[in-house]
Amino acid sequence: MTATVSNSSDPASRMLEWLAREPRDDCLEDLEALSDFLVPLIEVADGSESIVVCADLVAVRALDISERFKPRLLAGRLPLEKSMHAAAERLTEALRGVARVFEGVIAASPPVALKAHAAHQALRMLGEGFMIAYMSGIEPPAALWREANRVLRKRIDSADADEGESQWQAALAEYKRVLAIAAVQPESLTARELHWLFEYLDVVAGAVELTGSPLKPDGPVFWIDLARDQPPVALVRMAPRGGDLLMYFRALGVSKRAGEQIEWLETRLAEAEIVGIERDVELLEPEVSGLPLGLTPEEVLSMLRRLRERWTTPPAREHLRRENHYRVQVCKGLKQIWKLFRTGLSEAAISEWRVYNESPGGYAIMNIGKLDDDVSAGMALALRRGIGEPWSICVVRWIRGDNP
């Protein structure tokens, strides 16, 4: 449903009238209205006061829509059904659109403090776009990394960076948060885990080290080329091939914090067994634990351990992947695998997938039919090439949904 607007030809005025109304009950109706307004607003975006005020209010509404959409992702299953997949893509595009409005403000060469504020807002919108894509199990849109990198370069290129320093630091923290999430292979996390991680890094992302000079030791170091549209790469997997806009980062400070929280939580869990604390409630009160809500204590422990490992010892590629295209039979989940080995094919749910690359360490497989059940990272699968071939037991490492 498209919002009703006045006859004013000023996009900012028309949008301000819409923003003055109460949000719709359905966040997707608000998303449609927001998307309609963004194109003309992007075209006239500059450093004027009316545009900046409007852009700030639009950012608040965009984040409100995103927060109201996330429960649908948390309650959904991967891969998303077609309508949810399309809505997630539209929301990601709308958040990118809001970021482009702030880029228009930056391009108008406003005072440095305002420029820093616009950079912070732009990276906040792009970070939210990354989060929606990751929670949806879809690959971030083309150019999203390039857009984030372009905004970051405004900070690097600023001759008067001392002005508006708090806003520049806030912008940098938003960028570091996305880097830290990308470094842990977000496709391997569930929507609940990603939502928790996004909140967790909101507090600690500033501890990520980011510099234009190589860092030593290089084991936990990642690099990113600000001139390219690509996520960060672990140095142990691939060395950069040169470039004037290389940045290096590592999350050792965040990892150290995670280690301290692991020790604290392990101690508290042991004490809870003795004194009978309500483990899922009292232990994780944010005021006490410094941790966001959303996961059980055991899930938080598992999450923190995985984060610490991936930030400190990113996996090196041990084997080259070979491209292949052949069909395999797949049985999903422990219950169905148990049926398969106990009663045979007659009672177990078997589906057909296609291998598109493989290595001694595993397979990348693609579903070629309609999924009748969900798939999640960590799920067990039984896989075989054809009738008469032995079954292999596998664990799902990551999931991506590209074409529902």
XYZ file of C-alpha atoms in Angstrom:
404
model
C 0.000 0.000 0.000
C 1.450 3.350 -1.032
C 1.182 6.250 1.383
C -1.015 9.217 0.468
C 0.991 12.400 0.104
C 0.360 16.071 -0.549
C 0.811 17.831 -3.856
C 4.128 19.292 -2.721
C 6.867 18.782 -5.294
C 9.602 18.825 -2.634
C 10.561 15.190 -1.900
C 11.813 16.073 1.579
C 8.550 17.846 2.477
C 6.446 14.990 1.148
C 8.449 12.462 3.097
C 8.257 14.552 6.288
C 4.465 14.537 5.985
C 4.517 10.738 5.704
C 6.926 10.401 8.615
C 4.619 12.501 10.818
C 1.974 9.773 10.577
C 1.853 6.692 12.762
C 3.644 3.661 11.308
C 1.445 1.047 9.664
C 0.641 -2.120 11.573
C 2.289 -4.140 8.792
C 5.959 -3.180 8.471
C 5.933 -4.235 4.790
C 3.367 -1.517 4.007
C 5.727 1.025 5.533
C 8.580 -0.540 3.559
C 6.689 -0.047 0.309
C 5.999 3.592 1.108
C 9.625 4.165 2.124
C 10.882 2.627 -1.119
C 8.599 4.900 -3.158
C 9.912 8.024 -1.440
C 13.597 7.185 -1.598
C 14.250 7.580 -5.339
C 13.312 11.292 -5.550
C 14.966 11.967 -2.187
C 18.260 10.445 -3.353
C 18.166 12.681 -6.441
C 17.914 15.928 -4.442
C 20.074 14.919 -1.466
C 22.544 17.642 -0.484
C 23.890 19.254 2.647
C 20.881 21.490 3.273
C 19.272 21.476 6.704
C 15.925 20.215 5.416
C 17.530 17.225 3.695
C 19.641 16.316 6.738
C 16.666 16.542 9.104
C 14.592 14.446 6.718
C 17.357 11.882 6.232
C 17.765 11.446 9.995
C 14.037 10.849 10.427
C 14.002 8.449 7.494
C 16.846 6.500 9.106
C 14.806 6.152 12.305
C 11.811 4.859 10.332
C 13.978 2.479 8.273
C 15.465 0.988 11.440
C 11.975 0.682 12.931
C 10.822 -1.262 9.862
C 13.886 -3.456 10.087
C 13.344 -4.193 13.792
C 9.709 -5.128 13.125
C 10.753 -7.392 10.249
C 13.428 -9.303 12.181
C 10.948 -11.357 14.287
C 9.674 -12.821 11.019
C 13.195 -13.919 10.174
C 13.714 -15.306 13.671
C 10.512 -17.317 13.392
C 11.130 -18.406 9.797
C 13.172 -21.256 8.388
C 15.882 -21.401 5.780
C 15.741 -21.227 2.911
C 13.096 -18.510 3.091
C 9.876 -18.875 1.185
C 9.617 -16.722 -1.914
C 7.601 -13.842 -0.408
C 9.890 -13.533 2.623
C 12.984 -13.715 0.437
C 11.633 -10.895 -1.742
C 10.716 -8.784 1.304
C 14.207 -9.224 2.769
C 15.752 -8.115 -0.528
C 13.454 -5.057 -0.698
C 14.340 -4.077 2.860
C 18.055 -4.444 2.173
C 17.679 -2.250 -0.914
C 15.719 0.359 1.052
C 18.439 0.528 3.703
C 20.992 0.999 0.928
C 18.797 3.771 -0.449
C 18.789 5.610 2.877
C 22.576 5.261 2.970
C 22.761 6.859 -0.492
C 20.815 9.861 0.801
C 23.529 10.384 3.418
C 26.183 9.896 0.740
C 24.502 12.748 -1.114
C 24.913 14.870 1.997
C 28.617 13.947 2.169
C 29.113 14.745 -1.525
C 27.803 18.284 -0.978
C 30.937 19.042 1.121
C 29.130 20.147 4.292
C 30.960 21.159 7.487
C 33.205 18.349 8.730
C 31.029 17.561 11.767
C 27.984 17.127 9.533
C 30.014 15.048 7.104
C 31.050 12.761 9.966
C 27.439 12.476 11.123
C 26.308 11.530 7.603
C 29.076 8.916 7.336
C 27.973 7.387 10.638
C 24.353 7.216 9.519
C 25.269 5.789 6.104
C 27.370 2.999 7.637
C 24.668 2.306 10.194
C 22.153 1.782 7.361
C 24.551 -0.384 5.367
C 25.373 -2.434 8.474
C 21.673 -3.069 9.009
C 21.423 -4.097 5.366
C 24.201 -6.632 5.852
C 22.420 -7.966 8.929
C 19.086 -8.457 7.152
C 20.834 -10.257 4.288
C 22.782 -12.515 6.641
C 19.740 -13.345 8.774
C 17.815 -14.147 5.601
C 20.454 -16.581 4.411
C 21.010 -14.578 1.223
C 24.240 -13.186 -0.126
C 24.627 -9.435 0.470
C 23.703 -7.515 -2.690
C 26.321 -6.665 -5.256
C 28.149 -3.409 -4.454
C 27.173 -3.400 -0.755
C 30.802 -3.829 0.332
C 31.923 -1.219 -2.187
C 29.373 1.249 -0.814
C 30.517 0.680 2.771
C 34.151 1.010 1.705
C 33.403 4.218 -0.172
C 31.904 5.806 2.947
C 34.851 4.671 5.073
C 37.237 6.320 2.632
C 35.580 9.661 3.396
C 37.030 9.309 6.899
C 40.464 8.330 5.603
C 40.524 11.174 3.088
C 39.233 13.818 5.500
C 41.834 16.496 6.122
C 40.039 17.707 9.255
C 39.271 14.370 10.874
C 39.683 15.843 14.366
C 36.452 17.755 13.854
C 33.444 15.580 14.582
C 35.768 12.915 15.999
C 33.059 11.222 18.080
C 30.903 10.795 14.974
C 33.856 9.491 12.961
C 34.554 6.949 15.697
C 30.896 5.910 15.718
C 31.047 5.467 11.943
C 34.213 3.421 12.271
C 32.583 1.203 14.920
C 29.700 0.437 12.547
C 32.173 -0.608 9.859
C 34.188 -2.710 12.315
C 31.026 -4.492 13.419
C 30.316 -5.629 9.866
C 33.952 -6.714 9.425
C 33.844 -8.779 12.620
C 30.612 -10.502 11.541
C 31.923 -11.245 8.054
C 35.063 -12.769 9.584
C 33.119 -15.522 11.384
C 31.388 -16.831 8.224
C 27.842 -15.596 8.964
C 26.342 -18.238 6.646
C 27.255 -20.778 9.339
C 25.123 -19.053 12.007
C 21.385 -19.185 12.578
C 19.201 -16.076 12.440
C 18.981 -16.111 16.262
C 22.750 -16.318 16.597
C 23.281 -13.529 14.073
C 20.772 -11.269 15.802
C 22.536 -11.894 19.108
C 25.973 -11.273 17.554
C 24.864 -7.976 16.004
C 23.732 -6.762 19.442
C 26.864 -8.105 21.115
C 29.190 -6.256 18.738
C 27.265 -3.024 19.178
C 29.123 -2.688 22.486
C 32.536 -4.219 21.755
C 33.198 -3.624 18.032
C 35.372 -0.619 18.813
C 38.061 -3.030 20.060
C 38.609 -4.346 16.513
C 41.969 -3.097 15.177
C 41.788 -1.555 11.696
C 44.834 -0.056 9.991
C 46.378 0.575 6.618
C 49.599 -1.191 7.640
C 50.152 -4.974 7.848
C 49.669 -6.416 11.338
C 51.889 -8.998 13.032
C 51.563 -11.839 13.835
C 49.479 -12.454 10.727
C 47.606 -15.573 11.953
C 44.458 -13.735 13.118
C 44.691 -10.946 10.499
C 42.148 -10.254 7.758
C 42.494 -7.820 4.879
C 40.044 -5.915 2.724
C 40.574 -3.878 -0.444
C 38.520 -0.685 -0.213
C 38.571 -0.361 -4.001
C 36.757 -3.661 -4.520
C 33.338 -5.119 -3.801
C 34.345 -8.082 -1.674
C 34.235 -9.155 1.984
C 37.355 -9.388 4.146
C 39.721 -12.304 3.546
C 41.819 -14.109 6.156
C 45.507 -13.635 5.452
C 46.114 -17.347 6.076
C 43.723 -18.177 3.222
C 44.955 -15.688 0.651
C 47.471 -12.845 0.602
C 46.443 -9.552 -1.030
C 47.761 -8.912 -4.523
C 48.678 -5.316 -3.904
C 46.673 -2.132 -4.068
C 46.655 1.386 -2.704
C 43.540 0.949 -0.588
C 44.315 -2.160 1.433
C 43.211 -2.249 5.061
C 44.102 -4.873 7.648
C 42.146 -5.804 10.747
C 42.055 -8.289 13.585
C 39.589 -8.857 16.400
C 41.968 -9.926 19.171
C 40.599 -7.322 21.566
C 37.053 -8.559 21.010
C 38.246 -12.157 21.250
C 39.937 -11.422 24.593
C 36.690 -9.957 25.871
C 34.822 -13.075 24.691
C 37.344 -15.245 26.553
C 36.737 -13.338 29.791
C 32.996 -13.737 29.364
C 33.395 -17.469 28.729
C 35.254 -17.863 32.025
C 32.676 -15.759 33.872
C 29.748 -17.686 32.418
C 31.327 -21.078 33.070
C 31.828 -20.102 36.719
C 28.285 -18.808 37.038
C 26.814 -21.938 35.466
C 28.733 -24.097 37.917
C 27.461 -21.972 40.806
C 23.908 -22.137 39.458
C 23.977 -25.913 39.702
C 24.662 -25.563 43.420
C 22.433 -22.665 44.504
C 19.589 -23.143 42.004
C 19.711 -19.855 40.076
C 17.232 -19.654 37.224
C 19.870 -20.251 34.562
C 17.969 -18.928 31.551
C 16.833 -15.735 33.284
C 19.039 -14.451 36.087
C 22.409 -15.445 34.588
C 22.020 -13.421 31.425
C 20.476 -10.234 32.738
C 22.356 -7.638 30.620
C 23.066 -5.455 33.666
C 24.883 -8.387 35.287
C 26.403 -10.277 32.366
C 27.087 -7.511 29.875
C 25.625 -9.876 27.249
C 22.541 -9.385 25.099
C 19.444 -11.493 25.513
C 18.161 -13.934 22.924
C 20.121 -17.122 23.609
C 20.215 -19.568 26.516
C 23.363 -19.632 28.699
C 24.536 -22.839 27.014
C 23.948 -21.307 23.572
C 25.861 -18.173 24.586
C 28.798 -20.285 25.753
C 28.863 -22.200 22.479
C 28.584 -18.962 20.518
C 31.378 -17.203 22.403
C 33.704 -20.183 21.976
C 33.085 -20.281 18.223
C 33.578 -16.541 17.896
C 36.840 -16.639 19.833
C 38.137 -19.461 17.656
C 37.189 -17.850 14.347
C 38.575 -14.446 15.285
C 41.866 -15.793 16.607
C 42.511 -18.760 14.292
C 40.617 -18.312 11.024
C 40.698 -21.572 9.063
C 43.186 -21.882 6.229
C 42.059 -23.568 3.042
C 43.633 -27.020 3.139
C 42.291 -28.389 -0.151
C 41.382 -26.944 -3.507
C 37.738 -27.314 -4.428
C 36.923 -29.151 -7.655
C 33.920 -28.011 -9.661
C 31.461 -30.816 -10.289
C 27.874 -31.285 -11.407
C 26.300 -34.545 -10.360
C 23.203 -35.541 -8.444
C 23.158 -36.979 -4.953
C 20.521 -38.317 -2.589
C 20.217 -36.488 0.716
C 18.516 -37.454 3.982
C 18.192 -34.504 6.404
C 18.224 -34.604 10.199
C 19.026 -37.209 12.825
C 15.447 -38.497 13.006
C 15.273 -39.201 9.277
C 18.801 -40.643 9.242
C 17.800 -43.006 12.060
C 14.771 -44.106 10.002
C 16.973 -44.547 6.944
C 19.395 -46.936 8.631
C 16.704 -48.727 10.633
C 13.968 -49.206 8.019
C 15.569 -48.293 4.693
C 14.465 -45.916 1.948
C 10.775 -46.776 2.264
C 10.224 -44.742 5.450
C 12.934 -42.063 5.351
C 12.503 -38.719 3.589
C 14.991 -38.603 0.717
C 15.476 -35.619 -1.580
C 17.647 -34.977 -4.604
C 20.388 -32.365 -4.597
C 23.265 -31.484 -6.902
C 26.946 -31.260 -5.991
C 28.551 -28.251 -7.644
C 31.965 -28.421 -6.007
C 33.808 -30.707 -3.614
C 37.107 -31.274 -1.844
C 38.435 -33.865 0.615
C 37.016 -31.600 3.324
C 33.425 -31.583 2.117
C 30.828 -30.749 -0.509
C 28.920 -27.697 -1.674
C 25.469 -28.924 -2.679
C 22.439 -27.193 -4.172
C 18.811 -28.149 -3.820
C 17.197 -28.678 -7.235
C 13.608 -29.230 -6.158
C 11.132 -27.944 -3.593
C 12.360 -28.266 -0.008
C 9.834 -30.006 2.221
C 11.652 -29.122 5.447
C 14.067 -26.561 6.814
C 17.838 -26.733 6.820
C 20.056 -25.222 9.500
C 23.761 -24.878 10.172
C 24.947 -27.745 12.345
C 22.306 -30.146 11.020
C 23.338 -33.718 10.199
C 22.872 -35.008 6.641
C 23.306 -38.412 5.076
C 24.511 -38.178 1.461
C 25.268 -40.662 -1.278
C 25.939 -40.469 -4.984
C 23.502 -43.152 -6.103
C 21.721 -46.408 -5.354
C 24.153 -48.998 -4.108
C 26.720 -46.402 -3.018
C 27.546 -46.071 0.701
C 26.044 -43.194 2.689
C 28.313 -40.456 4.079
C 27.313 -38.612 7.258
C 27.926 -34.867 6.969
C 27.312 -31.727 9.015
C 25.937 -28.541 7.441
C 28.572 -25.813 7.820
C 26.803 -22.951 6.062
C 23.617 -22.141 4.152
C 22.789 -19.609 1.477
C 19.493 -19.117 -0.319
C 19.813 -17.474 -3.739
C 16.715 -18.298 -5.772
C 13.609 -19.443 -3.879
